[in-house]
PDB file of C-alpha atoms in Angstrom:
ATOM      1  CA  UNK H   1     237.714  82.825 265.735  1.00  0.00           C
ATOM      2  CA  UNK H   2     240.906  81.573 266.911  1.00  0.00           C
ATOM      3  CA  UNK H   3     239.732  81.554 270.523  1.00  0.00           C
ATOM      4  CA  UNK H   4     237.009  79.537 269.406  1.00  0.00           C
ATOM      5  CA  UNK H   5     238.920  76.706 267.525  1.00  0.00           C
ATOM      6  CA  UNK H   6     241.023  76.148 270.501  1.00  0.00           C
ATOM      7  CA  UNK H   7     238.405  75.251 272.813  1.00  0.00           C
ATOM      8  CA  UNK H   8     237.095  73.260 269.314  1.00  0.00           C
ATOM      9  CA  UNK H   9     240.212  71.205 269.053  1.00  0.00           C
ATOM     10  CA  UNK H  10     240.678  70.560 272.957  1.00  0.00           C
ATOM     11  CA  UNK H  11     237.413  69.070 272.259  1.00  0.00           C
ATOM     12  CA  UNK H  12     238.865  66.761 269.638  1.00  0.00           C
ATOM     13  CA  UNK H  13     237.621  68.691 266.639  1.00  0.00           C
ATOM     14  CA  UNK H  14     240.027  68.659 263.554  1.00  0.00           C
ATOM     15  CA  UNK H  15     240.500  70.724 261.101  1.00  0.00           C
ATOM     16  CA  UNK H  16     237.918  69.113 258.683  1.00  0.00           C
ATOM     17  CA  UNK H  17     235.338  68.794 261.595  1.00  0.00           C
ATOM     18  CA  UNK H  18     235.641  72.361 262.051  1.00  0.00           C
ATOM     19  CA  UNK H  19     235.736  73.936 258.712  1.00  0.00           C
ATOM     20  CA  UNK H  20     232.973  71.505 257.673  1.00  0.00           C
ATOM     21  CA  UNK H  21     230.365  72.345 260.347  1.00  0.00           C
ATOM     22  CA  UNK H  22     231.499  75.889 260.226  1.00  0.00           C
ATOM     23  CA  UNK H  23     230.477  76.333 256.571  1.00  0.00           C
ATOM     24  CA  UNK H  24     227.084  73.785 257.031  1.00  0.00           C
ATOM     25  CA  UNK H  25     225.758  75.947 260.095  1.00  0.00           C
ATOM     26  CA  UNK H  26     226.683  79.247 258.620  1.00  0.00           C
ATOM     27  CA  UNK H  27     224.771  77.957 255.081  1.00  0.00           C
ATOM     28  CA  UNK H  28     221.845  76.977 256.872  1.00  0.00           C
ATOM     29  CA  UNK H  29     221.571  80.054 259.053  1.00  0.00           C
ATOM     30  CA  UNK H  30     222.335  82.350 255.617  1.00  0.00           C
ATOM     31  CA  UNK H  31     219.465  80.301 253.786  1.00  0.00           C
ATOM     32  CA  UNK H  32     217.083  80.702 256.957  1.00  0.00           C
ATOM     33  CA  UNK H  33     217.463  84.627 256.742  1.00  0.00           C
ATOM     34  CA  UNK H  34     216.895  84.480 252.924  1.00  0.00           C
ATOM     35  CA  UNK H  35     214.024  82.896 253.595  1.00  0.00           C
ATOM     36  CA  UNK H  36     212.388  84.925 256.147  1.00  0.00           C
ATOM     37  CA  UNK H  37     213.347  88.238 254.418  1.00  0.00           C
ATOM     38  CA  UNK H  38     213.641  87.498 250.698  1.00  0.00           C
ATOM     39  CA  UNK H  39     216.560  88.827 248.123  1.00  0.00           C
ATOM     40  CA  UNK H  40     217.280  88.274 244.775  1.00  0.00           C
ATOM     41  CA  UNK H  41     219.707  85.368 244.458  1.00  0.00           C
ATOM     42  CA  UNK H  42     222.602  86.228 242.793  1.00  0.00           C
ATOM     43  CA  UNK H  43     222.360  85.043 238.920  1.00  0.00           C
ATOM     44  CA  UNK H  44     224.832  84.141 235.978  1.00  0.00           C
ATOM     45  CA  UNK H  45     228.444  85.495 235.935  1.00  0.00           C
ATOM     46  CA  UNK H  46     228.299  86.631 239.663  1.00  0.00           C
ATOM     47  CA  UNK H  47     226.597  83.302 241.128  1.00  0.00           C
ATOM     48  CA  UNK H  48     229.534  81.377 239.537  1.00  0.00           C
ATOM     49  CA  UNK H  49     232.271  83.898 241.219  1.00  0.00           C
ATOM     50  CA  UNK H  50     230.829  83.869 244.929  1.00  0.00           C
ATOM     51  CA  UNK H  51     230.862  79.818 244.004  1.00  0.00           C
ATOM     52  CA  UNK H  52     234.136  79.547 243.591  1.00  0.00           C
ATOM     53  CA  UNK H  53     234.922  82.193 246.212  1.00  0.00           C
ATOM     54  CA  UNK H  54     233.373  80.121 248.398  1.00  0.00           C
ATOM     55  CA  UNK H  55     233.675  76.488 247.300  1.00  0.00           C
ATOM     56  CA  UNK H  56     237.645  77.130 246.426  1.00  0.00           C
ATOM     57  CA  UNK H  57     238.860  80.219 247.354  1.00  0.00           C
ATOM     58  CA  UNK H  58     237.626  79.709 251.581  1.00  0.00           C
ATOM     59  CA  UNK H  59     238.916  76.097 251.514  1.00  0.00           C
ATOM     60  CA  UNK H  60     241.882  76.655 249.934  1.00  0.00           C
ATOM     61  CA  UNK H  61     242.431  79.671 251.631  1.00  0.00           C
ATOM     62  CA  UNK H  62     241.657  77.912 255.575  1.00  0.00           C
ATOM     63  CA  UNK H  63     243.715  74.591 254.250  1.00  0.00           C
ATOM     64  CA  UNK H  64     247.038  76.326 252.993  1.00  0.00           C
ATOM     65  CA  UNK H  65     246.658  78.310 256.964  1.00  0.00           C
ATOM     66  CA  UNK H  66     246.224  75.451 259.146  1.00  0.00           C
ATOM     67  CA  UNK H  67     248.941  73.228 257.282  1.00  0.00           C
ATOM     68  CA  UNK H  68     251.345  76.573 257.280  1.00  0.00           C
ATOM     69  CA  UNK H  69     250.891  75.765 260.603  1.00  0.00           C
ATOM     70  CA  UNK H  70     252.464  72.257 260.549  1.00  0.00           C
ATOM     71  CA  UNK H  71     255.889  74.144 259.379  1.00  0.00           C
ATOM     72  CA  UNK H  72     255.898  77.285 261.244  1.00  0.00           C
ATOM     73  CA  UNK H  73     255.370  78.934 264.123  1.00  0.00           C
ATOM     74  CA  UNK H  74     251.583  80.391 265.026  1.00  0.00           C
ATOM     75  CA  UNK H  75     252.943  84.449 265.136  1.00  0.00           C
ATOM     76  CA  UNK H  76     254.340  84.052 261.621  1.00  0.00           C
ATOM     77  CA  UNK H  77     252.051  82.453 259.813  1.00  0.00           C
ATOM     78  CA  UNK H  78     249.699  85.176 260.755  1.00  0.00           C
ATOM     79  CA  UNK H  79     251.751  87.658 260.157  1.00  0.00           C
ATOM     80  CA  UNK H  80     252.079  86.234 256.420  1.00  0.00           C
ATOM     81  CA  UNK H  81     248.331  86.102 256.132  1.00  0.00           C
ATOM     82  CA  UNK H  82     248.054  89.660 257.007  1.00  0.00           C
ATOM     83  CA  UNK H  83     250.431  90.493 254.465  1.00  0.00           C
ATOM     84  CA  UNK H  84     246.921  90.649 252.569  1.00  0.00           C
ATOM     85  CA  UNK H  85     246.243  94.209 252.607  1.00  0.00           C
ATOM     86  CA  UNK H  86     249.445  94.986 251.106  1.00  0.00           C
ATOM     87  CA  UNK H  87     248.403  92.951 248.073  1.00  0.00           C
ATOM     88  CA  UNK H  88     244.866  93.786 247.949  1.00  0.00           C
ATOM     89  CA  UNK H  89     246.319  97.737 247.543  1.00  0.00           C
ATOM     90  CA  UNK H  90     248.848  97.078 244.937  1.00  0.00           C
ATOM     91  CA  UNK H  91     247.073  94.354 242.797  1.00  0.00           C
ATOM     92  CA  UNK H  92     244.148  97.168 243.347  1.00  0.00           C
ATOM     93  CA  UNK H  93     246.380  99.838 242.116  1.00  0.00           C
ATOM     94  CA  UNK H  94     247.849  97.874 239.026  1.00  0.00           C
ATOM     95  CA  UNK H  95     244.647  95.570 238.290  1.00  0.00           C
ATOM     96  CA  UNK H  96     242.276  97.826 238.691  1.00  0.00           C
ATOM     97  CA  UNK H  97     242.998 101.110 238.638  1.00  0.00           C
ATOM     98  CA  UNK H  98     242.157 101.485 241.886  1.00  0.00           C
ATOM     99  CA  UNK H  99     244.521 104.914 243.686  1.00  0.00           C
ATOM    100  CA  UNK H 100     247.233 103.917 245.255  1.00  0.00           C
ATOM    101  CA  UNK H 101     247.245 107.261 248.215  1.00  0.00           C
ATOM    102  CA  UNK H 102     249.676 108.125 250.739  1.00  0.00           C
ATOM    103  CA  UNK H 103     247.361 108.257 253.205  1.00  0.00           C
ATOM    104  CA  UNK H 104     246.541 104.470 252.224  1.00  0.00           C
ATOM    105  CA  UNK H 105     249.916 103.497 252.217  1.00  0.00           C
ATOM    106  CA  UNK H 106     250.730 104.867 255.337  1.00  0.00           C
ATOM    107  CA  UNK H 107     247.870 103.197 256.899  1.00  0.00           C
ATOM    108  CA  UNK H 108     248.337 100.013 255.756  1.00  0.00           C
ATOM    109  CA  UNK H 109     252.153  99.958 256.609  1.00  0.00           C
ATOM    110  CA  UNK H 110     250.872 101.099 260.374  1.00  0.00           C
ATOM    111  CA  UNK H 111     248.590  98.635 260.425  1.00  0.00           C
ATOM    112  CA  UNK H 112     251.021  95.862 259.087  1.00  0.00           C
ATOM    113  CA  UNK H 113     253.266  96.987 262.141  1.00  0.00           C
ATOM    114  CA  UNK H 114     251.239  96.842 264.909  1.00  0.00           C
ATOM    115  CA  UNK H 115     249.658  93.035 263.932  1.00  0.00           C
ATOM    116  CA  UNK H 116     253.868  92.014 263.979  1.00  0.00           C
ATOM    117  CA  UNK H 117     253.590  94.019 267.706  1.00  0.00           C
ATOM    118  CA  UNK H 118     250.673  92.150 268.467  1.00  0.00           C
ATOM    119  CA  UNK H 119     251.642  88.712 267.182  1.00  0.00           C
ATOM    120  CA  UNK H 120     254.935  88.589 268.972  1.00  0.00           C
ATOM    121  CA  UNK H 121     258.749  87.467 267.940  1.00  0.00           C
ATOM    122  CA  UNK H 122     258.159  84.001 267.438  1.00  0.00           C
ATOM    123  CA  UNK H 123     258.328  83.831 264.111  1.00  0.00           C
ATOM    124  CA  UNK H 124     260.489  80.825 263.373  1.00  0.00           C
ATOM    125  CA  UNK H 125     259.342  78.493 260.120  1.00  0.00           C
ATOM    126  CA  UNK H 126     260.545  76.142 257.394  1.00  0.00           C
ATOM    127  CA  UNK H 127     260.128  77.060 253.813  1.00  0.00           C
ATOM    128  CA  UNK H 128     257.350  74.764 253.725  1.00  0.00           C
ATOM    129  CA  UNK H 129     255.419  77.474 256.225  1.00  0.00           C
ATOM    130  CA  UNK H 130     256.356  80.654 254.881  1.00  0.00           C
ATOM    131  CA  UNK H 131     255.592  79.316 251.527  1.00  0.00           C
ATOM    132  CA  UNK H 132     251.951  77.842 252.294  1.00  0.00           C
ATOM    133  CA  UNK H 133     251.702  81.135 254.806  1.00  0.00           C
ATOM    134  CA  UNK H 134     252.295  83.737 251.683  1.00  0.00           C
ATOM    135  CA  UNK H 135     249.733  81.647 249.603  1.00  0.00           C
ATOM    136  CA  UNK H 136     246.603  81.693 252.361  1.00  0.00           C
ATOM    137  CA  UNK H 137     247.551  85.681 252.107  1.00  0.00           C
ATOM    138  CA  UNK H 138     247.433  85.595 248.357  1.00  0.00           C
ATOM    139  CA  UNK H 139     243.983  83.356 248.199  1.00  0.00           C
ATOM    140  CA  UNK H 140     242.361  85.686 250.520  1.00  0.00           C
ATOM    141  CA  UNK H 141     243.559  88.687 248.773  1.00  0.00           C
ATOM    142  CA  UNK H 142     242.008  87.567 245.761  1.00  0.00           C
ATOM    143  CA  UNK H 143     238.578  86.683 247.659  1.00  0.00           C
ATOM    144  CA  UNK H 144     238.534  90.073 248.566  1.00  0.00           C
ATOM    145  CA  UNK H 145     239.305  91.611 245.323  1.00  0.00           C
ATOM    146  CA  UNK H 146     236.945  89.438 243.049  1.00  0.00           C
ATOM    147  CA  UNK H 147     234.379  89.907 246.129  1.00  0.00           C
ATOM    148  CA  UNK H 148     234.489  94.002 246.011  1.00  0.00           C
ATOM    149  CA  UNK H 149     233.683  93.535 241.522  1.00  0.00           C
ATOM    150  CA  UNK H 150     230.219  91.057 242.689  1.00  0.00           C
ATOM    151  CA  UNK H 151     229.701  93.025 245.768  1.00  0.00           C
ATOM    152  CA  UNK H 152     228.723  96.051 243.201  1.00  0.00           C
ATOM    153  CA  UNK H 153     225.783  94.869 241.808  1.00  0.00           C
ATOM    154  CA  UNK H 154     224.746  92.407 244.343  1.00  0.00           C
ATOM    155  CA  UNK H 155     223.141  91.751 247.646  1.00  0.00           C
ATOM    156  CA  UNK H 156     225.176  91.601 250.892  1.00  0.00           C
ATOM    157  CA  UNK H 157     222.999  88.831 252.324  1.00  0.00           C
ATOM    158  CA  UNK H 158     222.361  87.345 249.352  1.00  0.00           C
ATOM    159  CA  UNK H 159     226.418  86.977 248.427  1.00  0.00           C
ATOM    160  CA  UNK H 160     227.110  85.575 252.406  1.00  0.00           C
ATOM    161  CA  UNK H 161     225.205  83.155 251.460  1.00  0.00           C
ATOM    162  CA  UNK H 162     226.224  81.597 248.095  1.00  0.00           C
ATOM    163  CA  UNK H 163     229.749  81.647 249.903  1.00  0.00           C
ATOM    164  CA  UNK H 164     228.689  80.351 252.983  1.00  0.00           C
ATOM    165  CA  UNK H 165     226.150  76.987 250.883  1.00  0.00           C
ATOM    166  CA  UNK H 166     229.453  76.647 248.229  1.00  0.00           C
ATOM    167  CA  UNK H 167     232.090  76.616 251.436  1.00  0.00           C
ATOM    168  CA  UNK H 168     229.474  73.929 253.005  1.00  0.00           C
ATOM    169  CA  UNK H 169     230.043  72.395 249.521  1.00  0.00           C
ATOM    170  CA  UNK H 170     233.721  72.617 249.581  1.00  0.00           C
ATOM    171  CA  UNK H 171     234.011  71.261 253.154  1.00  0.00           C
ATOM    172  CA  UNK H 172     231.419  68.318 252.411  1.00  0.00           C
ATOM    173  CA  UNK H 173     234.116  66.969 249.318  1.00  0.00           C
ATOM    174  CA  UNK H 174     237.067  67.496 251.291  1.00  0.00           C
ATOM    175  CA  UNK H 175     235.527  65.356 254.382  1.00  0.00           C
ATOM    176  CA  UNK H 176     234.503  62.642 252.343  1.00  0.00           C
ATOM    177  CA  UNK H 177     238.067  62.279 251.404  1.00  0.00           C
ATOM    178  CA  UNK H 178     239.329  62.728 255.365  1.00  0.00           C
ATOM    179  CA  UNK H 179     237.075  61.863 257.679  1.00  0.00           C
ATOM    180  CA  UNK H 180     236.238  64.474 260.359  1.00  0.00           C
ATOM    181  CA  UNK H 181     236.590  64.127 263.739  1.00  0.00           C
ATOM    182  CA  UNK H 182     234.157  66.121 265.754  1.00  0.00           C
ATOM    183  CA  UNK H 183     233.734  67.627 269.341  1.00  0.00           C
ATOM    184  CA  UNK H 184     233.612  65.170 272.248  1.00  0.00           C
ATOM    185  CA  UNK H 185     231.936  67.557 274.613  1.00  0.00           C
ATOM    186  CA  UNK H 186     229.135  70.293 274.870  1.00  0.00           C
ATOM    187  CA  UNK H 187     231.107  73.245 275.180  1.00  0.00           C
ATOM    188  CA  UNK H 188     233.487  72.160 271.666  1.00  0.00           C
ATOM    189  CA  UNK H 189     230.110  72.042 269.705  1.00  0.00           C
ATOM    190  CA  UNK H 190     228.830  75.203 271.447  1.00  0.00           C
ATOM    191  CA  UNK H 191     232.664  76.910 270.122  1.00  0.00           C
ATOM    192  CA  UNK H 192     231.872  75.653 266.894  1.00  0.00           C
ATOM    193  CA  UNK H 193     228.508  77.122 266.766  1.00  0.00           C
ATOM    194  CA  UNK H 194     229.884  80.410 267.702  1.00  0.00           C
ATOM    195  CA  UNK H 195     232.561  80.330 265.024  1.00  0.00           C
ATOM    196  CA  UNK H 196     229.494  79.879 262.550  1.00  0.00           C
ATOM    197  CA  UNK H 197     227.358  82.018 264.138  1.00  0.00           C
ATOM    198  CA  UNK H 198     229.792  84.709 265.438  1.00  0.00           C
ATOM    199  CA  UNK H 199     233.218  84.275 263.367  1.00  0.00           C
ATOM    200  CA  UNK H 200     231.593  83.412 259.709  1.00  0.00           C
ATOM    201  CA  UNK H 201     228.235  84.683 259.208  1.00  0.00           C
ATOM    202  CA  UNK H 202     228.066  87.755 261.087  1.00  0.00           C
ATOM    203  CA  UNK H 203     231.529  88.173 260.154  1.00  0.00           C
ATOM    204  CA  UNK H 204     230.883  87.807 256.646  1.00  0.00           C
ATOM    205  CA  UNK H 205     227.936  90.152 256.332  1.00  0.00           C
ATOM    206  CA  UNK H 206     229.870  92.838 257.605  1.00  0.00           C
ATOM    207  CA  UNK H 207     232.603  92.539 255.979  1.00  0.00           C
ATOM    208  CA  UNK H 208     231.122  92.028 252.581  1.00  0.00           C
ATOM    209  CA  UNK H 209     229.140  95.306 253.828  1.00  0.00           C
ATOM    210  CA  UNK H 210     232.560  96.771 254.323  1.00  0.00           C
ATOM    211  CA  UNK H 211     233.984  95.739 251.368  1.00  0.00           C
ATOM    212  CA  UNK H 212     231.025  97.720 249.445  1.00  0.00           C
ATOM    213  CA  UNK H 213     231.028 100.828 251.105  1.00  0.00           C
ATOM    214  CA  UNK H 214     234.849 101.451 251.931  1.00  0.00           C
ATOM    215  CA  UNK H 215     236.545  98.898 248.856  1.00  0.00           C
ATOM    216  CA  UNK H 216     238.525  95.457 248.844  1.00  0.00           C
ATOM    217  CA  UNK H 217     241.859  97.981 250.375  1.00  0.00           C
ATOM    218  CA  UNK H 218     239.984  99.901 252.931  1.00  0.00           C
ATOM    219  CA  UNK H 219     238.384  96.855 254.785  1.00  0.00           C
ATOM    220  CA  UNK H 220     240.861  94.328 254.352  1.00  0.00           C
ATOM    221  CA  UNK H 221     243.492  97.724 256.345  1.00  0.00           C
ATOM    222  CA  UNK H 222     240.310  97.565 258.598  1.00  0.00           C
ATOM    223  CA  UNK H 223     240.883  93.900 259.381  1.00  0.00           C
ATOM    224  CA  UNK H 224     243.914  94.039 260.925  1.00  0.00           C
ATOM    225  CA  UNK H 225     242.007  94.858 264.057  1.00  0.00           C
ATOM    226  CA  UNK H 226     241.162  91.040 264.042  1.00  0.00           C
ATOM    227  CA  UNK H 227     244.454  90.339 266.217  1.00  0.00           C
ATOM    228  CA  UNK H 228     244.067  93.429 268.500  1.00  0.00           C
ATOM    229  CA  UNK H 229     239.903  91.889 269.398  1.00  0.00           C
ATOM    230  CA  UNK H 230     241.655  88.412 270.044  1.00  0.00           C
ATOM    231  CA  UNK H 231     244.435  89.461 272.048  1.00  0.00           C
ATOM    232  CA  UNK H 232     241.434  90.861 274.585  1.00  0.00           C
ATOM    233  CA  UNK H 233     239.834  88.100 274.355  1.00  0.00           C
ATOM    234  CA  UNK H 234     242.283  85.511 274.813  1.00  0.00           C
ATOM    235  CA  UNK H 235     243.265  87.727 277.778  1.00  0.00           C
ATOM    236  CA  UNK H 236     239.266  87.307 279.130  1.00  0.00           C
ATOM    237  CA  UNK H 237     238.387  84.463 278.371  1.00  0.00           C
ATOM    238  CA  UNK H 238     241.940  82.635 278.468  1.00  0.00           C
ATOM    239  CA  UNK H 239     243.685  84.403 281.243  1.00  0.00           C
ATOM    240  CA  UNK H 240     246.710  85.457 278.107  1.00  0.00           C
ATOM    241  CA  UNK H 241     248.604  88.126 279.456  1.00  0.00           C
ATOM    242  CA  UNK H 242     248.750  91.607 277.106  1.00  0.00           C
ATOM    243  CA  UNK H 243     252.048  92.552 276.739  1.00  0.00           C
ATOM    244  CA  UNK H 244     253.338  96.421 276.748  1.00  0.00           C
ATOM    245  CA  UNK H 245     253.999  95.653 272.876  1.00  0.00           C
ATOM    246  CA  UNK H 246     250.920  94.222 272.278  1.00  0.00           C
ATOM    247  CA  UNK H 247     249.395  97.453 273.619  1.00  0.00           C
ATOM    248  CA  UNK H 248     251.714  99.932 271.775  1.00  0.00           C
ATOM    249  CA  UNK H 249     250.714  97.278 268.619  1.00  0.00           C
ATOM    250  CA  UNK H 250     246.819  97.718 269.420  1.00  0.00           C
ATOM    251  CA  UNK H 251     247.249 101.320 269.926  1.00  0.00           C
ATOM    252  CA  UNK H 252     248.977 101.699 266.275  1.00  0.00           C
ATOM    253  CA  UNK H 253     246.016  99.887 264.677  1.00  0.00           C
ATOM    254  CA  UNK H 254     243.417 101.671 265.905  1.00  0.00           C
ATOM    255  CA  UNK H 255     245.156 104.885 264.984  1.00  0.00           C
ATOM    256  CA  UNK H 256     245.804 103.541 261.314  1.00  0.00           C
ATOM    257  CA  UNK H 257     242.228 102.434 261.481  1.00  0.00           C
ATOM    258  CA  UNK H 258     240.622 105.701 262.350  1.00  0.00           C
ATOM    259  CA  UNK H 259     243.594 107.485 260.146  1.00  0.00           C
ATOM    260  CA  UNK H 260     242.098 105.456 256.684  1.00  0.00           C
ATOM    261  CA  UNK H 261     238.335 106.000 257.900  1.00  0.00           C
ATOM    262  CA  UNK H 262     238.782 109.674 258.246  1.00  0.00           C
ATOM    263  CA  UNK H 263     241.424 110.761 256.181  1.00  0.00           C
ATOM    264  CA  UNK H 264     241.419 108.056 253.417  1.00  0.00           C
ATOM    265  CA  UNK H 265     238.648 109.756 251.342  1.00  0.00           C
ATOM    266  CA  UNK H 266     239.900 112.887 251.182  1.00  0.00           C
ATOM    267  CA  UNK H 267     243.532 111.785 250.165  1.00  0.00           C
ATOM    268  CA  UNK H 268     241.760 109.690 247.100  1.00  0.00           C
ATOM    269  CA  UNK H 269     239.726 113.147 246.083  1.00  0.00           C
ATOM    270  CA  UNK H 270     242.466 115.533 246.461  1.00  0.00           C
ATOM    271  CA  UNK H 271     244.849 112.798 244.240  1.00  0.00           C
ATOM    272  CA  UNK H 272     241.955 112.671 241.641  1.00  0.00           C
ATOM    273  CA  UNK H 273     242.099 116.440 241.532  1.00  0.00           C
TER     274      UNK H 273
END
């Protein structure tokens, strides 16, 4: 996504811009799918959580990130945010019960170490930053942890897309207070399509998919390839040079990665034996 929003803002997108017709394409694609193959809409207790995951937890989660960036450099402020599997596996562990393994520990730590490898040493910031940084990494650990309780007895599809129409909802408010200022050219609206298209709602499905099948720990471990995809890309489509770090940090993820996918099980099994 973050190749995306920079051909967005050299466009003259802003943040509201963006996030709003992120959230409004990504809704109306969602809806269109529902539509042509029909699932039961999520109901009651669970339709109110995916709302406010959604319609607070995604905007307040994407405004406390972009204004962390006002204070601090780019590298740290993700590096804060991906503090978020750390916190999804202990607020798992003491919240709900979920195993805290060595194999999961070790993977995450891994993981943690080759996004700083990726992301580089600048990692200068005010308090300002590193506080607003720490709190878009404890938003979206929440999302994730509320999101793998709903994702139980609901839908995939079907909970992309309460997210996606309350986000749109979210985004709508927010720009009526700040007025957006959209692309000025062809190719920022075709970036901003792909972020909707590409970044949020094929994004979403799978990781809401992942999030069901592996847990909130597993995939958000799993996410920290997000930096290792961009690097490439930014290096394709950019002309960003990879550094030897960046490699040894890409390397170290994909190892953790495949480490949790084909170890992680069997650590949780033997430690409920």
């Amino acid at each position: 996504m973050a190749i995306f929003a920079k051909f967005a803002y050299q466009a003259g997108a802003d943040v509201v811009a963006i996030g709003l017709l992120r959230f409004a394409l990504a809704a109306a694609l969602m809806t269109g799918l529902m539509l042509v193959r029909p699932r039961r809409w999520p109901r009651g207790r669970n339709l109110a959580l995916l709302a406010l995951m959604g319609g607070v937890g995604y905007v307040a989660q994407s405004y406390s990130f972009f204004s962390a960036l006002n204070y601090a450099s780019a590298a740290l402020v993700a590096l804060l945010l991906y503090l978020h599997p750390f916190m999804v596996t202990v607020a798992g562990a003491l919240l709900m019960g979920q195993r805290l393994t060595r194999v999961r520990i070790a993977c995450v730590s891994a993981a943690l170490v080759g996004t700083a490898l990726i992301i580089g040493a600048d990692v200068s910031g005010q308090p300002a930053g590193i506080a607003l940084g720490v709190l878009a990494a404890v938003i979206y650990a929440a999302y994730l942890l509320v999101g793998s309780r709903v994702l139980a007895s609901e839908d995939t599809l079907a909970a992309a897309s309460v997210v996606m129409l309350s986000a749109a909802a979210g985004y709508a408010l927010v720009a009526l207070i700040e007025a957006p200022a959209f692309p000025q050219s062809i190719g920022g609206w075709v970036a901003v399509g792909s972020i909707a298209v590409l970044s949020t709602s094929v994004a979403m499905v799978l990781l809401f998919a992942g999030i069901k099948r592996l847990g909130a720990a597993d995939a958000a471990t799993l996410s920290t390839l997000e930096p290792l995809v961009t690097a490439v890309l930014a290096a394709f489509l950019l002309g960003e040079q990879i550094t030897l770090l960046q490699g040894l940090g890409g390397a170290i993820i994909l190892l953790a990665g495949i480490a949790l996918v084909r170890f992680g099980e069997r650590d949780a099994n033997d430690a409920a034996q």
